[in-house]
Amino acid sequence: MAFSSLEFIFRFFPAFLALYYLAPYKHRNKVLLIGSLCFYALGDFRYLPLILASVGINYLIVRQMIRHRDHEKIWLLLSLLYNIGTLFFFKYSNFLIENINAIAQVFHWEKELPVLNLSLPLGISFYTFQVISCVIDVYRKEIGEELTFLNFATYVTMFPKILSGPITSYGEISEELSVRKYNIFKLEIGLRYFILGLGMKVLVADRIGLLWNDIQTIGFQSISTPLAWLGSLAYSLQIYLDFQGYSLMAIGVGRMLGFHLPANFNHPYMSKSITEFWRRWHMTLGMWFRSYVYIPLGGNRYGLKRLAANLFAVWILTGLWHGASWNFVLWGILLFLLILLEKLFYKPLLDRSKILARLYMLFVIPVTWIIFAVNHLKDLMIYLGRMFGIYQGVNVNPNDYVRYFSQYKWIFLIGGFLCFPYGKRIFNRFQNSWACTLFLLAIFWYSVYFISNGANNPFLYFKF
C-alpha cells in the first residue's frame, strides 16, 4: 500500500490517525506499532513473519550484548550474519544462481542450479540497514539499557519510513520514541509536506515518466540520439521527483505523528561535482555507509591506496544495495572512478568554474542514471550507443525528439524548476497564506483525480 494510493489517503491513514490521537499518550507507541504492522501486511502479508522475526531475533541479540559485554563481538557477528544473510538470500540468491549457471554453460557442465524466483520483501533493504545500525550502536555503547522492546519494534517497523526510508539511526528518534509533542501546527505542517510530495510524485514524476515508458516501448535501437538524451533527462527527473516526493510524504506523515524524520535530499542537481551530488542525494543512505562502512574501514586516514580501496568498497556495496544486477555493479564502479578522479585531479577546477561544473554534471548525471535504469547489459550498450551515435539504429526517425519535446516540454519545465531551491523559498515565505492553502488544495484534488483514473505508478524505490 503506497502513500499515493486512495486506500492510504482516504481509508488507512485517517482511521489510523484518529485512533492514534484518541489513544492515551502512554499507549501511542503500541498503536503505532500495531498500525505499522497492519500497513505492512496490507502491502505484502506473506513477508510479515519475516519482519517480525527480524525484530524479535535482533532485540534478543542486543539484550544479550548489553548484559554480556564480554561476548559482545560474538553477538554482533551473529546479528550481522542473520541480517546480511537474510537480505542476501531474498535479494541476491537468484543473481548468484544465474551467474553460476552462466559459468556452467561456458564450461559445458550438464547440471544447472534451479532459480528460486523469490520476490523481494517490501522494505527489506531499508529496515535491515536500520536494524544493523541499531545493533552496531549498541555494540559501540551509544545505546544502552534504555532500549525497550516496544521502542525497538516501533523504530524498526514505523510505517512512514519502512518501505523506502528515510534511513534513520535509533539515536535520531530515540527521544521522540519516549517523549514527543503534538499540536495542530505539526499536523498542518505535516499535511503540507504530504501534499507537496504527493503532487511531486503524481503530477510531475509520473507524467514525465511516461516519456521513459514510451522510449522503452519504441525500442532503444529505434530512437534518435537527441531522443536518447531527452529520455535520459526524463528518467533523471523522474527518479529524483519520485523519490523526493516519497520522502516529503514520509516526513509529512512522521511530523503528524510527532516525529522529525531527516531530509533525504538537498537539491542534488544543483551540485558542481559527483562528490557533492552524493552528499546531497539520498543523504540518509550516504550517512549510513559513511558511519558503518567507510569510517570503520579507515576512511581517508591511511593514504591514497587505502582511500581508493575504501571508496571502492562503499560504491560496490552501494550499487549492489540498489539491486542484484550487473548494471548496478557497473554503476557503482563508475561512480567510484568519478569520485576518486575528482578527489585526485579536477574537483578544485569544478569548484572554481560554475559553467564547466554545470556542463560536466549535465553530461555525467544522465549517463549514470541510464546505467542505473537499464538492467540488461545488451540493452544498456544499445542505449549508450544511441546516446553517443556509435550504434547503428534500426528504422530511426531523426526528428522523433521534436514530437516528444513538444509533448513534454511543460513537464520538463516544471520538473526542472523543482530541482532548484526557488520553489522551496517561495513555499517557506508564503506557506501560511490563503493563496498557498488554496494552491495545496488544488494540488491534492488534482492528484486524487489522476490516481482515481489509474494514472499513478508505484514508487520507483519500492523495488530496491
Coordinates of C-alpha atoms in Angstrom, one line a residue:
M1 CA 0.0 0.0 0.0
A2 CA 1.6 3.2 -1.2
F3 CA 1.2 6.7 0.2
S4 CA -0.1 7.8 -3.2
S5 CA -2.9 5.3 -3.2
L6 CA -6.5 6.2 -2.5
E7 CA -6.7 3.4 0.0
F8 CA -4.0 5.0 2.1
I9 CA -5.2 8.6 1.7
F10 CA -8.9 8.1 2.4
R11 CA -9.1 4.9 4.5
F12 CA -6.0 3.7 6.3
F13 CA -4.3 6.9 7.4
P14 CA -7.4 8.9 8.5
A15 CA -8.6 5.8 10.6
F16 CA -5.1 5.3 12.0
L17 CA -4.6 9.0 12.8
A18 CA -8.0 9.1 14.7
L19 CA -7.1 6.1 16.8
Y20 CA -3.6 7.4 17.3
Y21 CA -4.7 10.8 18.7
L22 CA -7.6 9.3 20.7
A23 CA -5.3 6.7 22.4
P24 CA -3.8 7.7 25.8
Y25 CA -0.3 9.1 25.4
K26 CA 1.4 6.2 27.1
H27 CA -0.2 3.8 24.6
R28 CA 0.6 5.6 21.4
N29 CA 3.7 3.6 20.6
K30 CA 1.6 0.5 20.8
V31 CA -0.9 2.0 18.4
L32 CA 1.9 3.0 16.1
L33 CA 3.5 -0.5 16.2
I34 CA 0.2 -2.3 15.5
G35 CA -0.7 0.3 12.8
S36 CA 2.7 -0.2 11.2
L37 CA 2.3 -3.9 11.1
C38 CA -1.2 -3.6 9.6
F39 CA 0.2 -1.2 7.0
Y40 CA 3.0 -3.7 6.1
A41 CA 0.6 -6.6 6.0
L42 CA -1.7 -4.7 3.6
G43 CA 1.3 -4.2 1.3
D44 CA 2.6 -7.8 1.4
F45 CA 1.2 -10.1 4.1
R46 CA 3.5 -13.0 3.0
Y47 CA 6.5 -11.4 4.5
L48 CA 5.0 -10.1 7.7
P49 CA 6.6 -13.1 9.7
L50 CA 10.0 -12.1 8.2
I51 CA 10.0 -8.6 9.7
L52 CA 8.6 -9.9 13.0
A53 CA 11.4 -12.4 13.1
S54 CA 13.9 -9.6 12.4
V55 CA 12.5 -7.6 15.3
G56 CA 12.5 -10.5 17.7
I57 CA 15.8 -12.0 16.9
N58 CA 17.7 -8.7 16.8
Y59 CA 16.2 -7.5 20.1
L60 CA 17.2 -10.7 21.8
I61 CA 20.7 -10.2 20.5
V62 CA 21.1 -6.6 21.6
R63 CA 19.8 -7.5 25.1
Q64 CA 22.4 -10.2 25.3
M65 CA 25.0 -7.8 24.0
I66 CA 24.1 -5.3 26.7
R67 CA 24.1 -7.9 29.5
H68 CA 27.2 -9.8 28.4
R69 CA 29.7 -7.3 27.2
D70 CA 32.5 -9.9 27.4
H71 CA 30.9 -11.7 24.4
E72 CA 29.5 -8.6 22.6
K73 CA 31.6 -9.3 19.4
I74 CA 30.1 -12.8 19.1
W75 CA 26.6 -11.4 19.4
L76 CA 27.4 -8.6 16.9
L77 CA 28.7 -11.2 14.5
L78 CA 25.5 -13.4 14.9
S79 CA 23.4 -10.3 14.2
L80 CA 25.3 -9.4 11.1
L81 CA 25.2 -13.0 9.8
Y82 CA 21.5 -13.2 10.3
N83 CA 20.6 -9.7 8.9
I84 CA 23.0 -9.8 5.9
G85 CA 22.3 -13.5 5.3
T86 CA 18.5 -12.9 5.2
L87 CA 19.0 -9.9 2.9
F88 CA 21.4 -11.8 0.6
F89 CA 19.0 -14.8 0.4
F90 CA 16.0 -12.8 -0.7
K91 CA 17.7 -10.2 -2.8
Y92 CA 20.8 -11.8 -4.3
S93 CA 20.4 -15.6 -4.4
N94 CA 18.8 -15.6 -7.8
F95 CA 21.5 -13.3 -9.1
L96 CA 24.2 -15.7 -7.8
I97 CA 22.5 -18.8 -9.2
E98 CA 22.0 -17.2 -12.6
N99 CA 25.7 -16.3 -12.8
I100 CA 26.8 -19.8 -11.7
N101 CA 24.6 -21.2 -14.4
A102 CA 26.1 -18.9 -16.9
I103 CA 29.5 -20.1 -16.0
A104 CA 28.3 -23.7 -16.2
Q105 CA 27.1 -23.1 -19.8
V106 CA 30.6 -21.7 -20.7
F107 CA 32.3 -24.9 -19.4
H108 CA 29.5 -27.2 -20.7
W109 CA 28.6 -28.5 -17.3
E110 CA 25.5 -30.7 -17.6
K111 CA 23.7 -29.7 -14.4
E112 CA 22.3 -26.3 -13.6
L113 CA 21.1 -24.9 -10.3
P114 CA 17.3 -24.2 -10.2
V115 CA 16.5 -20.5 -9.9
L116 CA 14.5 -19.7 -6.8
N117 CA 12.4 -16.9 -8.3
L118 CA 12.0 -15.2 -4.9
S119 CA 10.1 -11.9 -4.7
L120 CA 11.7 -9.1 -2.8
P121 CA 10.1 -8.5 0.6
L122 CA 8.8 -4.9 0.9
G123 CA 11.3 -2.6 2.5
I124 CA 13.8 -5.3 3.4
S125 CA 16.8 -3.2 2.3
F126 CA 15.7 -0.3 4.4
Y127 CA 14.6 -1.9 7.6
T128 CA 17.6 -4.3 7.5
F129 CA 20.0 -1.4 7.4
Q130 CA 18.2 0.3 10.3
V131 CA 18.4 -2.8 12.4
I132 CA 22.1 -3.2 11.6
S133 CA 22.7 0.4 12.6
C134 CA 21.0 -0.1 15.9
V135 CA 22.9 -3.3 16.7
I136 CA 26.2 -1.6 15.9
D137 CA 25.3 1.4 18.0
V138 CA 24.6 -0.9 20.9
Y139 CA 28.0 -2.5 20.3
R140 CA 29.6 0.9 20.3
K141 CA 27.8 1.7 23.7
E142 CA 25.9 4.6 22.1
I143 CA 22.7 2.8 23.1
G144 CA 22.2 1.1 26.5
E145 CA 19.6 -0.2 28.9
E146 CA 17.0 2.4 27.8
L147 CA 16.3 0.3 24.7
T148 CA 13.0 -1.3 25.3
F149 CA 11.3 -3.9 23.1
L150 CA 8.4 -1.6 22.3
N151 CA 10.6 1.2 21.3
F152 CA 12.9 -1.1 19.3
A153 CA 10.0 -2.7 17.5
T154 CA 8.3 0.7 16.8
Y155 CA 11.6 2.1 15.5
V156 CA 12.1 -0.8 13.0
T157 CA 8.5 -1.1 11.7
M158 CA 7.4 2.6 11.8
F159 CA 5.3 2.8 8.6
P160 CA 6.3 6.3 7.4
K161 CA 9.8 5.0 6.7
I162 CA 9.6 1.2 6.5
L163 CA 9.3 0.9 2.7
S164 CA 11.8 3.5 1.3
G165 CA 13.3 5.3 4.2
P166 CA 14.5 7.8 5.2
I167 CA 17.0 5.5 6.8
T168 CA 17.3 6.7 10.4
S169 CA 19.5 5.6 13.3
Y170 CA 17.9 4.8 16.6
G171 CA 19.6 7.8 18.2
E172 CA 18.0 10.2 15.8
I173 CA 14.5 9.4 17.0
S174 CA 15.1 7.8 20.4
E175 CA 13.9 10.9 22.4
E176 CA 10.8 11.2 20.3
L177 CA 10.0 7.5 20.8
S178 CA 9.9 8.2 24.5
V179 CA 8.5 11.8 24.6
R180 CA 7.0 13.7 21.7
K181 CA 4.7 16.7 21.4
Y182 CA 1.6 17.1 19.3
N183 CA -0.2 20.2 18.2
I184 CA -2.4 21.5 15.4
F185 CA 0.7 23.3 13.9
K186 CA 2.6 20.0 13.5
L187 CA -0.5 18.4 11.9
E188 CA -0.8 21.3 9.5
I189 CA 2.9 21.3 8.5
G190 CA 2.8 17.5 8.1
L191 CA -0.2 17.8 5.8
R192 CA 1.5 20.5 3.7
Y193 CA 4.7 18.3 3.3
F194 CA 2.5 15.3 2.4
I195 CA 0.5 17.2 -0.3
L196 CA 3.7 18.7 -1.8
G197 CA 5.2 15.2 -2.0
L198 CA 2.0 13.7 -3.4
G199 CA 1.9 16.4 -6.2
M200 CA 5.6 16.0 -6.9
K201 CA 5.2 12.3 -7.4
V202 CA 1.7 12.0 -9.1
L203 CA 1.6 15.2 -11.2
V204 CA 5.2 15.5 -12.2
A205 CA 7.3 12.4 -11.7
D206 CA 4.6 10.0 -13.1
R207 CA 3.9 12.3 -16.0
I208 CA 7.5 12.7 -17.1
G209 CA 8.0 9.0 -16.6
L210 CA 5.6 8.4 -19.4
L211 CA 8.3 9.6 -21.8
W212 CA 10.7 7.0 -20.5
N213 CA 8.0 4.4 -20.9
D214 CA 7.4 5.4 -24.5
I215 CA 11.1 5.1 -25.3
Q216 CA 11.1 1.6 -23.9
T217 CA 8.1 0.7 -25.9
I218 CA 9.7 2.1 -29.1
G219 CA 12.8 0.1 -28.5
F220 CA 16.3 1.5 -27.8
Q221 CA 17.6 0.6 -31.2
S222 CA 14.9 2.7 -32.9
I223 CA 15.4 6.1 -31.2
S224 CA 17.5 9.0 -32.4
T225 CA 20.4 10.3 -30.5
P226 CA 18.6 13.5 -29.4
L227 CA 15.6 11.4 -28.1
A228 CA 18.1 9.1 -26.3
W229 CA 19.4 12.2 -24.4
L230 CA 15.9 13.5 -23.9
G231 CA 14.9 10.1 -22.4
S232 CA 17.9 10.1 -20.1
L233 CA 17.0 13.6 -18.8
A234 CA 13.4 12.4 -18.3
Y235 CA 14.5 9.5 -16.2
S236 CA 16.9 11.7 -14.3
L237 CA 13.9 14.0 -13.4
Q238 CA 11.6 11.1 -12.7
I239 CA 13.8 9.2 -10.3
Y240 CA 14.5 12.4 -8.3
L241 CA 11.0 13.7 -8.2
D242 CA 9.6 10.3 -7.4
F243 CA 11.9 9.6 -4.5
Q244 CA 11.9 13.2 -3.2
G245 CA 8.1 13.1 -3.4
Y246 CA 8.0 9.9 -1.3
S247 CA 10.5 11.4 1.2
L248 CA 8.4 14.5 1.6
M249 CA 5.3 12.4 2.2
A250 CA 7.1 10.2 4.7
I251 CA 8.4 13.4 6.5
G252 CA 4.9 14.8 6.5
V253 CA 3.3 11.6 7.9
G254 CA 6.1 11.5 10.5
R255 CA 5.5 15.1 11.5
M256 CA 1.8 14.4 12.0
L257 CA 2.8 11.6 14.4
G258 CA 5.2 13.8 16.3
F259 CA 8.5 12.6 14.7
H260 CA 11.1 14.8 12.9
L261 CA 12.4 12.4 10.2
P262 CA 15.6 13.6 8.4
A263 CA 15.6 15.1 4.9
N264 CA 16.8 12.8 2.1
F265 CA 17.7 15.4 -0.5
N266 CA 19.2 18.8 -0.7
H267 CA 18.7 19.9 -4.3
P268 CA 21.3 17.4 -5.7
Y269 CA 21.0 18.6 -9.3
M270 CA 22.5 21.9 -8.1
S271 CA 25.8 20.1 -7.4
K272 CA 29.0 21.0 -9.1
S273 CA 30.6 17.6 -8.9
I274 CA 29.7 13.9 -8.4
T275 CA 31.2 14.1 -4.9
E276 CA 28.9 16.9 -4.0
F277 CA 26.0 15.2 -5.7
W278 CA 26.2 12.2 -3.5
R279 CA 26.3 14.3 -0.4
R280 CA 23.0 15.8 -1.5
W281 CA 21.3 12.7 -2.9
H282 CA 19.7 10.1 -0.6
M283 CA 21.6 11.6 2.2
T284 CA 20.4 9.1 4.9
L285 CA 21.8 6.2 2.8
G286 CA 25.1 8.1 2.3
M287 CA 25.3 8.8 6.0
W288 CA 24.7 5.1 6.8
F289 CA 27.6 3.9 4.5
R290 CA 29.8 6.7 5.9
S291 CA 29.1 5.8 9.5
Y292 CA 29.0 2.0 9.3
V293 CA 31.3 1.1 6.3
Y294 CA 33.6 4.0 5.2
I295 CA 34.8 5.3 8.6
P296 CA 35.2 1.8 10.2
L297 CA 37.4 0.8 7.2
G298 CA 39.6 3.8 7.9
G299 CA 38.1 6.5 5.7
N300 CA 40.9 8.7 4.2
R301 CA 43.3 8.4 7.1
Y302 CA 45.8 5.8 5.8
G303 CA 47.0 7.1 2.4
L304 CA 45.8 7.0 -1.2
K305 CA 45.7 3.3 -1.7
R306 CA 43.6 2.7 1.4
L307 CA 41.3 5.6 0.4
A308 CA 40.8 4.1 -3.0
A309 CA 40.1 0.7 -1.6
N310 CA 37.6 2.1 0.9
L311 CA 35.8 4.2 -1.7
F312 CA 35.6 1.1 -4.0
A313 CA 34.1 -1.0 -1.2
V314 CA 31.5 1.7 -0.4
W315 CA 30.4 2.1 -4.0
I316 CA 30.3 -1.5 -4.9
L317 CA 28.1 -2.1 -1.9
T318 CA 26.0 1.0 -2.8
G319 CA 25.5 -0.4 -6.3
L320 CA 24.6 -3.9 -5.0
W321 CA 22.3 -2.4 -2.3
H322 CA 20.2 -0.9 -5.1
G323 CA 19.8 -4.2 -7.0
A324 CA 21.0 -7.6 -7.9
S325 CA 22.1 -6.9 -11.4
W326 CA 25.4 -6.3 -13.2
N327 CA 24.3 -2.8 -14.3
F328 CA 24.2 -1.8 -10.6
V329 CA 27.7 -3.1 -10.2
L330 CA 28.9 -1.1 -13.3
W331 CA 27.0 2.0 -11.9
G332 CA 28.8 1.7 -8.6
I333 CA 32.2 1.3 -10.3
L334 CA 31.6 4.3 -12.5
L335 CA 30.7 6.5 -9.5
F336 CA 33.7 5.2 -7.6
L337 CA 36.0 6.2 -10.5
L338 CA 34.5 9.6 -11.0
I339 CA 34.7 10.4 -7.3
L340 CA 38.2 9.2 -7.0
L341 CA 39.3 11.2 -10.1
E342 CA 37.6 14.3 -8.7
K343 CA 39.4 13.9 -5.4
L344 CA 42.8 13.4 -7.1
F345 CA 42.6 15.8 -10.0
Y346 CA 39.9 18.0 -11.2
K347 CA 37.4 18.8 -8.3
P348 CA 39.2 22.1 -7.5
L349 CA 38.7 23.2 -11.1
L350 CA 35.0 22.3 -11.0
D351 CA 34.6 24.2 -7.7
R352 CA 36.1 27.3 -9.3
S353 CA 34.2 27.2 -12.6
K354 CA 30.4 27.2 -12.4
I355 CA 30.0 26.9 -16.2
L356 CA 32.4 24.0 -16.5
A357 CA 30.8 22.3 -13.5
R358 CA 27.3 22.6 -14.9
L359 CA 28.3 21.2 -18.3
Y360 CA 30.1 18.4 -16.6
M361 CA 27.2 17.4 -14.4
L362 CA 24.7 17.8 -17.3
F363 CA 26.7 15.3 -19.2
V364 CA 27.6 12.8 -16.5
I365 CA 24.4 12.6 -14.5
P366 CA 22.1 11.4 -17.3
V367 CA 24.7 8.8 -18.3
T368 CA 25.0 7.4 -14.8
W369 CA 21.2 7.2 -14.4
I370 CA 20.8 5.3 -17.7
I371 CA 23.3 2.7 -16.4
F372 CA 21.2 2.6 -13.2
A373 CA 17.9 2.3 -15.1
V374 CA 18.6 -0.4 -17.8
N375 CA 19.1 -3.8 -16.2
H376 CA 20.1 -5.9 -19.2
L377 CA 23.6 -5.2 -20.4
K378 CA 22.8 -5.7 -24.1
D379 CA 20.1 -3.1 -23.9
L380 CA 22.3 -0.8 -21.9
M381 CA 25.0 -0.9 -24.5
I382 CA 22.5 -0.2 -27.3
Y383 CA 21.1 2.8 -25.4
L384 CA 24.5 4.3 -24.6
G385 CA 25.4 3.6 -28.3
R386 CA 22.4 5.6 -29.4
M387 CA 23.3 8.4 -26.9
F388 CA 26.8 8.8 -28.4
G389 CA 25.9 7.9 -32.0
I390 CA 28.1 4.8 -32.2
Y391 CA 25.3 2.2 -32.5
Q392 CA 23.6 1.9 -35.9
G393 CA 19.9 2.3 -35.2
V394 CA 17.0 0.5 -36.9
N395 CA 14.2 2.4 -38.6
V396 CA 15.2 5.6 -36.8
N397 CA 13.3 8.8 -37.3
P398 CA 15.9 11.5 -36.9
N399 CA 13.2 14.0 -35.9
D400 CA 11.4 11.9 -33.3
Y401 CA 12.6 14.1 -30.5
V402 CA 10.7 17.1 -31.8
R403 CA 7.4 15.4 -31.2
Y404 CA 8.3 14.2 -27.7
F405 CA 9.9 17.5 -26.6
S406 CA 6.7 19.3 -27.8
Q407 CA 4.6 16.9 -25.9
Y408 CA 6.5 17.0 -22.6
K409 CA 8.1 20.5 -22.6
W410 CA 5.9 21.9 -19.9
I411 CA 6.5 18.9 -17.6
F412 CA 10.3 19.3 -18.2
L413 CA 10.0 23.0 -17.3
I414 CA 8.1 22.2 -14.1
G415 CA 10.4 19.3 -13.2
G416 CA 13.5 21.4 -13.9
F417 CA 12.1 24.2 -11.7
L418 CA 11.6 21.8 -8.8
C419 CA 15.3 20.9 -9.0
F420 CA 16.2 24.4 -7.9
P421 CA 15.7 25.9 -4.4
Y422 CA 13.4 28.7 -5.6
G423 CA 10.2 26.7 -5.1
K424 CA 11.2 25.9 -1.5
R425 CA 12.0 29.5 -0.8
I426 CA 8.6 30.6 -2.2
F427 CA 6.8 28.0 -0.2
N428 CA 8.6 28.9 3.1
R429 CA 7.7 32.5 2.5
F430 CA 4.0 32.1 1.7
Q431 CA 3.1 28.7 3.4
N432 CA 0.8 30.4 5.9
S433 CA -1.1 32.4 3.3
W434 CA -4.6 31.7 2.0
A435 CA -3.2 31.6 -1.6
C436 CA -0.8 28.8 -0.6
T437 CA -3.6 26.8 1.1
L438 CA -5.7 27.1 -2.0
F439 CA -2.8 26.0 -4.1
L440 CA -2.1 23.0 -2.0
L441 CA -5.8 22.0 -2.1
A442 CA -5.7 22.2 -5.9
I443 CA -2.6 20.0 -5.9
F444 CA -4.3 17.5 -3.6
W445 CA -7.5 17.1 -5.5
Y446 CA -5.8 17.2 -8.9
S447 CA -3.5 14.4 -7.7
V448 CA -6.5 12.4 -6.4
Y449 CA -8.2 12.9 -9.9
F450 CA -5.1 11.4 -11.6
I451 CA -4.9 8.5 -9.1
S452 CA -8.6 7.7 -9.4
N453 CA -8.1 7.5 -13.2
G454 CA -5.3 5.0 -12.8
A455 CA -2.6 7.4 -13.9
N456 CA -0.3 6.6 -10.9
N457 CA 2.7 4.3 -10.9
P458 CA 4.4 2.6 -7.9
F459 CA 7.3 4.4 -6.3
L460 CA 10.5 3.6 -8.1
Y461 CA 12.4 2.9 -4.9
F462 CA 10.0 0.2 -3.8
K463 CA 11.9 -2.3 -5.9
F464 CA 15.2 -1.5 -4.3

